[in-house]
């Protein structure tokens, strides 16, 4: 479905008038002559313009500054979040909203705290609460309006969260793994559970499904590894060498998925079924070559896009959602739909 929304800037360019003239014409306000108003309305209709109460509110406010803080790595994953933020920033720019990006290292507590101190200088902030960006760090935001995205921190003073439902996706992974392995086959769960809340939630959802369904598979190992692909690979190699009977692996994050693929390649274990996360060039290659059976895609582009848009709406309209958690659907990626999703990454027509 085409998600592109016609902007006032596009109408103004087509009509050869200012954005202010377009705004007055579309909202039936004085200050525009009849001929210009008629031309603006005709062009707006021909372009398929749909009134946007949010955009109209933005056009009548003074500039506001918002920031989105998120980690630098893994770069392939956060590149898609950044693309979504950039799309939202381009749309909001026409209405006086300035969007800036702040980056930090996942495991650098000082850099995370410095990032929060910078964020306090803005009118509002959306923060990916990953790595060292924990509740203690986020409490330093003071009175600056805060939302979280991609990775939540429910105990922080945030207005709401937007991102994937980690526990639900873990339950989906449990159901899918049951389809891939035989009853009583041993499987392993690989992730950075101690430091990353989404990984712990996915881990919990996986076990919830097993308990509720009476699934015959059994979890032989829960492999804790730091949040990088090299450590994940080394951890899984060690596990497979000591427990070669393992038949399935659930990797609870992007880095652990990359690490798991590298481990299976190093040991030439094509027989081990792998469920992982996130669609990038490297995970797509693994899926296409048969080293990975399926991926759970979090739609990072949409997460970045909506975080910027909804933060601006929060500030300009004092808007709050009915629920404090806004969940985006997790998609199941297999070889059959992989190419289509790859071609849509970083694209406004998601």
mmCIF file of N, CA, C and O in Angstrom, residues 145-192:
data_model
loop_
_atom_site.group_PDB
_atom_site.id
_atom_site.type_symbol
_atom_site.label_atom_id
_atom_site.label_comp_id
_atom_site.label_asym_id
_atom_site.label_seq_id
_atom_site.Cartn_x
_atom_site.Cartn_y
_atom_site.Cartn_z
ATOM 1 N N UNK A 145 10.474 15.768 27.988
ATOM 2 C CA UNK A 145 9.569 14.692 27.555
ATOM 3 C C UNK A 145 10.337 13.563 26.875
ATOM 4 O O UNK A 145 11.201 13.798 26.036
ATOM 5 N N UNK A 146 9.982 12.337 27.241
ATOM 6 C CA UNK A 146 10.725 11.172 26.799
ATOM 7 C C UNK A 146 9.783 10.079 26.317
ATOM 8 O O UNK A 146 8.766 9.792 26.955
ATOM 9 N N UNK A 147 10.129 9.449 25.180
ATOM 10 C CA UNK A 147 9.514 8.191 24.778
ATOM 11 C C UNK A 147 10.647 7.220 24.476
ATOM 12 O O UNK A 147 11.801 7.632 24.276
ATOM 13 N N UNK A 148 10.347 5.929 24.463
ATOM 14 C CA UNK A 148 11.340 4.933 24.089
ATOM 15 C C UNK A 148 10.892 4.241 22.810
ATOM 16 O O UNK A 148 9.700 4.186 22.507
ATOM 17 N N UNK A 149 11.864 3.717 22.060
ATOM 18 C CA UNK A 149 11.532 2.996 20.832
ATOM 19 C C UNK A 149 12.526 1.871 20.616
ATOM 20 O O UNK A 149 13.658 1.921 21.107
ATOM 21 N N UNK A 150 12.091 0.841 19.897
ATOM 22 C CA UNK A 150 12.879 -0.345 19.584
ATOM 23 C C UNK A 150 13.190 -1.173 20.830
ATOM 24 O O UNK A 150 12.866 -2.346 20.880
ATOM 25 N N UNK A 151 13.844 -0.584 21.816
ATOM 26 C CA UNK A 151 14.109 -1.269 23.085
ATOM 27 C C UNK A 151 13.509 -0.432 24.206
ATOM 28 O O UNK A 151 13.805 0.756 24.324
ATOM 29 N N UNK A 152 12.675 -1.058 25.015
ATOM 30 C CA UNK A 152 11.927 -0.338 26.039
ATOM 31 C C UNK A 152 12.646 -0.372 27.390
ATOM 32 O O UNK A 152 13.527 -1.210 27.627
ATOM 33 N N UNK A 153 12.243 0.550 28.245
ATOM 34 C CA UNK A 153 12.662 0.553 29.654
ATOM 35 C C UNK A 153 11.437 0.992 30.450
ATOM 36 O O UNK A 153 11.269 2.187 30.736
ATOM 37 N N UNK A 154 10.537 0.065 30.795
ATOM 38 C CA UNK A 154 9.248 0.421 31.406
ATOM 39 C C UNK A 154 9.362 1.184 32.719
ATOM 40 O O UNK A 154 8.441 1.922 33.085
ATOM 41 N N UNK A 155 10.479 1.010 33.439
ATOM 42 C CA UNK A 155 10.620 1.708 34.724
ATOM 43 C C UNK A 155 11.150 3.124 34.571
ATOM 44 O O UNK A 155 11.240 3.854 35.556
ATOM 45 N N UNK A 156 11.501 3.520 33.363
ATOM 46 C CA UNK A 156 11.969 4.886 33.123
ATOM 47 C C UNK A 156 10.775 5.831 33.021
ATOM 48 O O UNK A 156 9.651 5.411 32.755
ATOM 49 N N UNK A 157 10.986 7.124 33.189
ATOM 50 C CA UNK A 157 9.887 8.100 33.121
ATOM 51 C C UNK A 157 9.496 8.433 31.684
ATOM 52 O O UNK A 157 9.513 9.584 31.262
ATOM 53 N N UNK A 158 9.127 7.405 30.925
ATOM 54 C CA UNK A 158 8.785 7.630 29.525
ATOM 55 C C UNK A 158 7.266 7.691 29.362
ATOM 56 O O UNK A 158 6.518 7.055 30.104
ATOM 57 N N UNK A 159 6.831 8.448 28.350
ATOM 58 C CA UNK A 159 5.389 8.591 28.107
ATOM 59 C C UNK A 159 4.822 7.334 27.484
ATOM 60 O O UNK A 159 3.732 6.873 27.844
ATOM 61 N N UNK A 160 5.559 6.748 26.514
ATOM 62 C CA UNK A 160 5.128 5.511 25.884
ATOM 63 C C UNK A 160 6.287 4.899 25.118
ATOM 64 O O UNK A 160 7.345 5.532 24.955
ATOM 65 N N UNK A 161 6.096 3.678 24.658
ATOM 66 C CA UNK A 161 7.088 2.932 23.889
ATOM 67 C C UNK A 161 6.492 2.540 22.552
ATOM 68 O O UNK A 161 5.313 2.185 22.457
ATOM 69 N N UNK A 162 7.312 2.576 21.490
ATOM 70 C CA UNK A 162 6.891 2.043 20.206
ATOM 71 C C UNK A 162 7.975 1.104 19.684
ATOM 72 O O UNK A 162 9.163 1.444 19.679
ATOM 73 N N UNK A 163 7.553 -0.096 19.285
ATOM 74 C CA UNK A 163 8.501 -1.074 18.787
ATOM 75 C C UNK A 163 7.851 -2.437 18.699
ATOM 76 O O UNK A 163 6.625 -2.565 18.727
ATOM 77 N N UNK A 164 8.658 -3.463 18.606
ATOM 78 C CA UNK A 164 8.148 -4.813 18.500
ATOM 79 C C UNK A 164 7.720 -5.373 19.850
ATOM 80 O O UNK A 164 8.188 -4.928 20.898
ATOM 81 N N UNK A 165 6.834 -6.344 19.811
ATOM 82 C CA UNK A 165 6.401 -7.048 21.010
ATOM 83 C C UNK A 165 7.333 -8.242 21.195
ATOM 84 O O UNK A 165 7.149 -9.298 20.584
ATOM 85 N N UNK A 166 8.362 -8.070 22.027
ATOM 86 C CA UNK A 166 9.419 -9.066 22.143
ATOM 87 C C UNK A 166 8.897 -10.403 22.668
ATOM 88 O O UNK A 166 9.253 -11.465 22.151
ATOM 89 N N UNK A 167 8.054 -10.361 23.680
ATOM 90 C CA UNK A 167 7.565 -11.616 24.260
ATOM 91 C C UNK A 167 6.706 -12.388 23.251
ATOM 92 O O UNK A 167 6.797 -13.607 23.130
ATOM 93 N N UNK A 168 5.878 -11.652 22.518
ATOM 94 C CA UNK A 168 5.045 -12.306 21.517
ATOM 95 C C UNK A 168 5.898 -12.945 20.427
ATOM 96 O O UNK A 168 5.630 -14.065 19.980
ATOM 97 N N UNK A 169 6.941 -12.252 19.981
ATOM 98 C CA UNK A 169 7.787 -12.825 18.930
ATOM 99 C C UNK A 169 8.525 -14.050 19.442
ATOM 100 O O UNK A 169 8.803 -14.982 18.680
ATOM 101 N N UNK A 170 8.840 -14.083 20.748
ATOM 102 C CA UNK A 170 9.444 -15.285 21.316
ATOM 103 C C UNK A 170 8.493 -16.464 21.278
ATOM 104 O O UNK A 170 8.890 -17.599 21.009
ATOM 105 N N UNK A 171 7.196 -16.198 21.530
ATOM 106 C CA UNK A 171 6.205 -17.274 21.441
ATOM 107 C C UNK A 171 6.076 -17.771 20.004
ATOM 108 O O UNK A 171 5.937 -18.972 19.756
ATOM 109 N N UNK A 172 6.116 -16.838 19.048
ATOM 110 C CA UNK A 172 6.080 -17.228 17.633
ATOM 111 C C UNK A 172 7.282 -18.113 17.298
ATOM 112 O O UNK A 172 7.152 -19.131 16.604
ATOM 113 N N UNK A 173 8.447 -17.734 17.811
ATOM 114 C CA UNK A 173 9.646 -18.533 17.556
ATOM 115 C C UNK A 173 9.501 -19.941 18.121
ATOM 116 O O UNK A 173 9.929 -20.924 17.496
ATOM 117 N N UNK A 174 8.881 -20.055 19.293
ATOM 118 C CA UNK A 174 8.661 -21.379 19.875
ATOM 119 C C UNK A 174 7.767 -22.240 19.002
ATOM 120 O O UNK A 174 8.040 -23.433 18.775
ATOM 121 N N UNK A 175 6.706 -21.637 18.483
ATOM 122 C CA UNK A 175 5.787 -22.386 17.622
ATOM 123 C C UNK A 175 6.477 -22.812 16.332
ATOM 124 O O UNK A 175 6.290 -23.944 15.849
ATOM 125 N N UNK A 176 7.270 -21.923 15.773
ATOM 126 C CA UNK A 176 7.968 -22.248 14.527
ATOM 127 C C UNK A 176 9.025 -23.321 14.747
ATOM 128 O O UNK A 176 9.201 -24.216 13.903
ATOM 129 N N UNK A 177 9.733 -23.235 15.882
ATOM 130 C CA UNK A 177 10.755 -24.239 16.155
ATOM 131 C C UNK A 177 10.131 -25.622 16.300
ATOM 132 O O UNK A 177 10.709 -26.630 15.861
ATOM 133 N N UNK A 178 8.941 -25.667 16.893
ATOM 134 C CA UNK A 178 8.247 -26.946 17.033
ATOM 135 C C UNK A 178 7.978 -27.583 15.666
ATOM 136 O O UNK A 178 7.964 -28.804 15.526
ATOM 137 N N UNK A 179 7.761 -26.738 14.651
ATOM 138 C CA UNK A 179 7.519 -27.249 13.303
ATOM 139 C C UNK A 179 8.804 -27.740 12.629
ATOM 140 O O UNK A 179 8.755 -28.563 11.712
ATOM 141 N N UNK A 180 9.950 -27.231 13.092
ATOM 142 C CA UNK A 180 11.207 -27.528 12.413
ATOM 143 C C UNK A 180 11.925 -28.755 12.959
ATOM 144 O O UNK A 180 12.704 -29.394 12.247
ATOM 145 N N UNK A 181 11.716 -29.065 14.252
ATOM 146 C CA UNK A 181 12.446 -30.181 14.859
ATOM 147 C C UNK A 181 11.474 -31.278 15.287
ATOM 148 O O UNK A 181 10.264 -31.052 15.390
ATOM 149 N N UNK A 182 12.005 -32.430 15.535
ATOM 150 C CA UNK A 182 11.198 -33.564 15.983
ATOM 151 C C UNK A 182 10.964 -33.507 17.489
ATOM 152 O O UNK A 182 11.701 -32.843 18.225
ATOM 153 N N UNK A 183 9.957 -34.214 17.950
ATOM 154 C CA UNK A 183 9.711 -34.303 19.388
ATOM 155 C C UNK A 183 10.952 -34.830 20.100
ATOM 156 O O UNK A 183 11.622 -35.755 19.618
ATOM 157 N N UNK A 184 11.235 -34.212 21.249
ATOM 158 C CA UNK A 184 12.370 -34.578 22.101
ATOM 159 C C UNK A 184 13.726 -34.202 21.523
ATOM 160 O O UNK A 184 14.756 -34.510 22.123
ATOM 161 N N UNK A 185 13.742 -33.521 20.354
ATOM 162 C CA UNK A 185 15.020 -33.018 19.853
ATOM 163 C C UNK A 185 15.524 -31.906 20.771
ATOM 164 O O UNK A 185 14.756 -31.015 21.159
ATOM 165 N N UNK A 186 16.812 -31.914 21.120
ATOM 166 C CA UNK A 186 17.361 -30.836 21.960
ATOM 167 C C UNK A 186 17.623 -29.580 21.140
ATOM 168 O O UNK A 186 18.097 -29.650 20.001
ATOM 169 N N UNK A 187 17.296 -28.437 21.709
ATOM 170 C CA UNK A 187 17.537 -27.151 21.052
ATOM 171 C C UNK A 187 18.246 -26.224 22.038
ATOM 172 O O UNK A 187 18.276 -26.473 23.243
ATOM 173 N N UNK A 188 18.802 -25.149 21.512
ATOM 174 C CA UNK A 188 19.504 -24.162 22.333
ATOM 175 C C UNK A 188 18.923 -22.783 22.070
ATOM 176 O O UNK A 188 18.413 -22.503 20.977
ATOM 177 N N UNK A 189 19.009 -21.915 23.068
ATOM 178 C CA UNK A 189 18.621 -20.512 22.937
ATOM 179 C C UNK A 189 19.869 -19.680 23.153
ATOM 180 O O UNK A 189 20.574 -19.845 24.155
ATOM 181 N N UNK A 190 20.157 -18.790 22.209
ATOM 182 C CA UNK A 190 21.405 -18.028 22.204
ATOM 183 C C UNK A 190 21.099 -16.542 22.267
ATOM 184 O O UNK A 190 20.369 -16.014 21.435
ATOM 185 N N UNK A 191 21.648 -15.837 23.269
ATOM 186 C CA UNK A 191 21.393 -14.400 23.340
ATOM 187 C C UNK A 191 22.106 -13.719 24.486
ATOM 188 O O UNK A 191 22.701 -14.349 25.355
ATOM 189 N N UNK A 192 22.013 -12.399 24.476
ATOM 190 C CA UNK A 192 22.606 -11.560 25.516
ATOM 191 C C UNK A 192 21.509 -11.206 26.520
ATOM 192 O O UNK A 192 21.039 -10.081 26.592
#
